[in-house]
Structure formats: C-alpha cells, structure tokens
C-alpha cells in the first residue's frame, strides 16, 4: 500500500507535460486564438493561459519549455518575435490574436489558413489544408514532401491572391513552420513525422498524445531549428525562390 501511495504522489506531482491530454478544452467565450495551430494547442492545454491573452516572457518560455522542450535561447527568441505583433509601443506581452496581424509574422501561403486578402487567417481551412496534405504520401512525412507542400501553397497563393506577397520574415517563418511540424511532432534526426500525428494537431489544435506523441527529448535549440530549415531549403525547387522574391515586400 505504501508503494501505491508513493506512485500516486509522484503522478500528482509530475509536471504538466507528462499528461497534457488530461487538461484540454476548446476556446470558450472571451478566449482568443490565432493562426498558429501549435500555439492554439498550447492554450487549449493551458500551457499558455487559456484565454489566449497577455503572455509575458516568463509565461511564453515556460509554456514552450514544458510542452515542447524548447530551450532558453530559442524560447527567448520566439518571445521576442511574438511580441512584435502587439501594436502597443514598447509592448512586453502578446496575445494569440495579435499573431493574425498580416505581414508581421503571419503571411500568405499558410499550410492551413486562407490568405488575409480573403478574410481572417485565424480559422482552420480544410480546403487549404487538403492541398498541403495532398503532398504527404504514405504514413510518414519527410523533408521532400514537406518542401513540395510548401512550394505548392506558395504557387497557389500567388495564382489566386491578387495581393500575394511575402516579406523576408514571412519567407523565414514559412520555412520554420515546415521544419517545426517535422521536428516537434516527429523524429528530429531523420526529420520525419507520422502523418496522422501532424494531421491530428492541425485539425484538432490538440497535442496528439492519444496517438503516442511525447514531448521531444532532448531539448530543442537554435542549431536544431537551423539545421532543419537548411535541409528543407535544400529540398526546395529553386524556381520558387524567384517567385518569392517577386512577391516580396517589407
């Protein structure tokens, strides 16, 4: 009986990243969400405040560390990027809704959101996501598939959006987003991810623990992200770089 008591005590005291699926709820009245399915998921799991508002540097870094094992340096960088979306001068907090401000970090050619030209980019768009999915052949997504899906979304956005454009930041974040879903939801060394796990997060805005996903180990830092982005860039059709430069602004 004593050993059972010890186990129960350890389970209760365990950090929230050990069982995030026990603490999930969709946004309610007054809550806000943004165009990033991963950050929306962290709010739905209460890693970030569930209302989606007023995240300071400590809240941001703790959430990214607890949920995704992002290290101190990368967490600080991501906070510094996120806070630029707050239009308040000298802001020290940001909210998920701020991320929808077009051409700050949010950009055209999303994997799962419509371009801002057509309306709010916050809501998941099944038609847009279906195009992305069409390049994920088989049960495992690799860098070639991810790169082709990204290129396809840029081409489609350019062809359909009369105001298509990508800032340099947008180009970088687009590449980083493709790297992130492979790196955080899959296997970091080979840079592959189970398709069902990636689809689950995008479609449900919920960490896919029920499918066997676990918090990445060891910690994820800048070198990991930079290497993943470089590998995806090297898989990218060179012609798309010309198209991106033509649509670049800011």
PDB file of C-alpha atoms in Angstrom, residues 101-191:
ATOM      1  CA  UNK A 101      -1.814  40.880 -37.987  1.00  0.00           C
ATOM      2  CA  UNK A 102      -0.932  40.418 -41.632  1.00  0.00           C
ATOM      3  CA  UNK A 103       2.707  40.556 -42.727  1.00  0.00           C
ATOM      4  CA  UNK A 104       4.134  40.934 -39.259  1.00  0.00           C
ATOM      5  CA  UNK A 105       4.717  37.215 -38.645  1.00  0.00           C
ATOM      6  CA  UNK A 106       1.505  35.919 -40.268  1.00  0.00           C
ATOM      7  CA  UNK A 107       1.955  35.504 -44.009  1.00  0.00           C
ATOM      8  CA  UNK A 108       0.365  34.364 -47.243  1.00  0.00           C
ATOM      9  CA  UNK A 109       0.597  30.718 -48.349  1.00  0.00           C
ATOM     10  CA  UNK A 110      -0.192  29.149 -44.972  1.00  0.00           C
ATOM     11  CA  UNK A 111      -0.417  25.367 -44.736  1.00  0.00           C
ATOM     12  CA  UNK A 112      -3.889  25.510 -43.187  1.00  0.00           C
ATOM     13  CA  UNK A 113      -5.248  29.075 -43.290  1.00  0.00           C
ATOM     14  CA  UNK A 114      -6.612  31.304 -46.026  1.00  0.00           C
ATOM     15  CA  UNK A 115      -4.632  34.365 -47.089  1.00  0.00           C
ATOM     16  CA  UNK A 116      -5.619  37.540 -45.252  1.00  0.00           C
ATOM     17  CA  UNK A 117      -6.801  39.014 -48.572  1.00  0.00           C
ATOM     18  CA  UNK A 118      -9.772  36.622 -48.425  1.00  0.00           C
ATOM     19  CA  UNK A 119     -10.606  37.168 -44.748  1.00  0.00           C
ATOM     20  CA  UNK A 120      -9.361  36.307 -41.278  1.00  0.00           C
ATOM     21  CA  UNK A 121      -6.461  33.833 -41.261  1.00  0.00           C
ATOM     22  CA  UNK A 122      -7.320  32.577 -37.770  1.00  0.00           C
ATOM     23  CA  UNK A 123      -9.686  29.706 -38.542  1.00  0.00           C
ATOM     24  CA  UNK A 124      -8.536  26.326 -39.828  1.00  0.00           C
ATOM     25  CA  UNK A 125      -9.416  25.971 -43.530  1.00  0.00           C
ATOM     26  CA  UNK A 126      -9.980  22.371 -44.627  1.00  0.00           C
ATOM     27  CA  UNK A 127      -9.647  23.195 -48.335  1.00  0.00           C
ATOM     28  CA  UNK A 128      -6.276  24.872 -47.860  1.00  0.00           C
ATOM     29  CA  UNK A 129      -5.071  22.052 -45.643  1.00  0.00           C
ATOM     30  CA  UNK A 130      -6.206  19.457 -48.190  1.00  0.00           C
ATOM     31  CA  UNK A 131      -3.742  20.904 -50.695  1.00  0.00           C
ATOM     32  CA  UNK A 132      -0.952  20.601 -48.143  1.00  0.00           C
ATOM     33  CA  UNK A 133      -1.987  17.031 -47.315  1.00  0.00           C
ATOM     34  CA  UNK A 134      -2.023  16.021 -50.971  1.00  0.00           C
ATOM     35  CA  UNK A 135       1.790  16.134 -50.962  1.00  0.00           C
ATOM     36  CA  UNK A 136       2.114  13.921 -47.889  1.00  0.00           C
ATOM     37  CA  UNK A 137       2.248  10.488 -49.498  1.00  0.00           C
ATOM     38  CA  UNK A 138       2.243   7.439 -47.250  1.00  0.00           C
ATOM     39  CA  UNK A 139       2.127   7.247 -43.456  1.00  0.00           C
ATOM     40  CA  UNK A 140       5.320   9.259 -42.831  1.00  0.00           C
ATOM     41  CA  UNK A 141       6.069  12.831 -43.926  1.00  0.00           C
ATOM     42  CA  UNK A 142       9.672  13.537 -44.909  1.00  0.00           C
ATOM     43  CA  UNK A 143      11.542  16.679 -45.929  1.00  0.00           C
ATOM     44  CA  UNK A 144      10.856  16.182 -49.639  1.00  0.00           C
ATOM     45  CA  UNK A 145       7.095  16.017 -49.050  1.00  0.00           C
ATOM     46  CA  UNK A 146       7.148  18.972 -46.669  1.00  0.00           C
ATOM     47  CA  UNK A 147       9.153  21.083 -49.108  1.00  0.00           C
ATOM     48  CA  UNK A 148       6.858  20.228 -52.026  1.00  0.00           C
ATOM     49  CA  UNK A 149       3.759  21.058 -49.978  1.00  0.00           C
ATOM     50  CA  UNK A 150       5.246  24.428 -49.034  1.00  0.00           C
ATOM     51  CA  UNK A 151       6.094  25.216 -52.665  1.00  0.00           C
ATOM     52  CA  UNK A 152       2.601  24.226 -53.786  1.00  0.00           C
ATOM     53  CA  UNK A 153       0.988  26.536 -51.270  1.00  0.00           C
ATOM     54  CA  UNK A 154       3.174  29.444 -52.423  1.00  0.00           C
ATOM     55  CA  UNK A 155       2.294  28.775 -56.069  1.00  0.00           C
ATOM     56  CA  UNK A 156      -1.428  28.543 -55.330  1.00  0.00           C
ATOM     57  CA  UNK A 157      -1.406  31.677 -53.216  1.00  0.00           C
ATOM     58  CA  UNK A 158       0.436  33.571 -55.928  1.00  0.00           C
ATOM     59  CA  UNK A 159      -2.030  32.368 -58.574  1.00  0.00           C
ATOM     60  CA  UNK A 160      -5.207  33.156 -56.627  1.00  0.00           C
ATOM     61  CA  UNK A 161      -4.397  36.129 -54.400  1.00  0.00           C
ATOM     62  CA  UNK A 162      -4.100  39.410 -56.346  1.00  0.00           C
ATOM     63  CA  UNK A 163      -2.245  40.938 -53.399  1.00  0.00           C
ATOM     64  CA  UNK A 164       0.088  37.991 -52.800  1.00  0.00           C
ATOM     65  CA  UNK A 165       3.301  38.900 -51.075  1.00  0.00           C
ATOM     66  CA  UNK A 166       5.863  37.506 -48.672  1.00  0.00           C
ATOM     67  CA  UNK A 167       8.129  39.609 -46.511  1.00  0.00           C
ATOM     68  CA  UNK A 168      11.573  38.267 -45.707  1.00  0.00           C
ATOM     69  CA  UNK A 169      10.243  37.407 -42.264  1.00  0.00           C
ATOM     70  CA  UNK A 170       7.296  35.610 -43.874  1.00  0.00           C
ATOM     71  CA  UNK A 171       9.636  33.546 -46.029  1.00  0.00           C
ATOM     72  CA  UNK A 172      11.722  32.600 -42.999  1.00  0.00           C
ATOM     73  CA  UNK A 173       8.717  31.747 -40.844  1.00  0.00           C
ATOM     74  CA  UNK A 174       7.161  29.685 -43.636  1.00  0.00           C
ATOM     75  CA  UNK A 175      10.313  27.589 -43.780  1.00  0.00           C
ATOM     76  CA  UNK A 176      10.483  27.403 -39.991  1.00  0.00           C
ATOM     77  CA  UNK A 177       6.864  26.264 -39.748  1.00  0.00           C
ATOM     78  CA  UNK A 178       7.530  23.381 -42.124  1.00  0.00           C
ATOM     79  CA  UNK A 179      10.610  22.426 -40.132  1.00  0.00           C
ATOM     80  CA  UNK A 180       8.696  22.707 -36.860  1.00  0.00           C
ATOM     81  CA  UNK A 181       5.939  20.210 -37.580  1.00  0.00           C
ATOM     82  CA  UNK A 182       8.534  17.630 -38.589  1.00  0.00           C
ATOM     83  CA  UNK A 183      10.876  18.393 -35.703  1.00  0.00           C
ATOM     84  CA  UNK A 184       8.368  18.731 -32.854  1.00  0.00           C
ATOM     85  CA  UNK A 185       5.894  16.065 -33.946  1.00  0.00           C
ATOM     86  CA  UNK A 186       8.301  13.539 -35.374  1.00  0.00           C
ATOM     87  CA  UNK A 187      11.858  12.273 -35.398  1.00  0.00           C
ATOM     88  CA  UNK A 188      14.444  15.018 -35.233  1.00  0.00           C
ATOM     89  CA  UNK A 189      17.476  13.215 -36.659  1.00  0.00           C
ATOM     90  CA  UNK A 190      15.822  11.974 -39.842  1.00  0.00           C
ATOM     91  CA  UNK A 191      13.359  14.895 -39.860  1.00  0.00           C
TER      92      UNK A 191
END
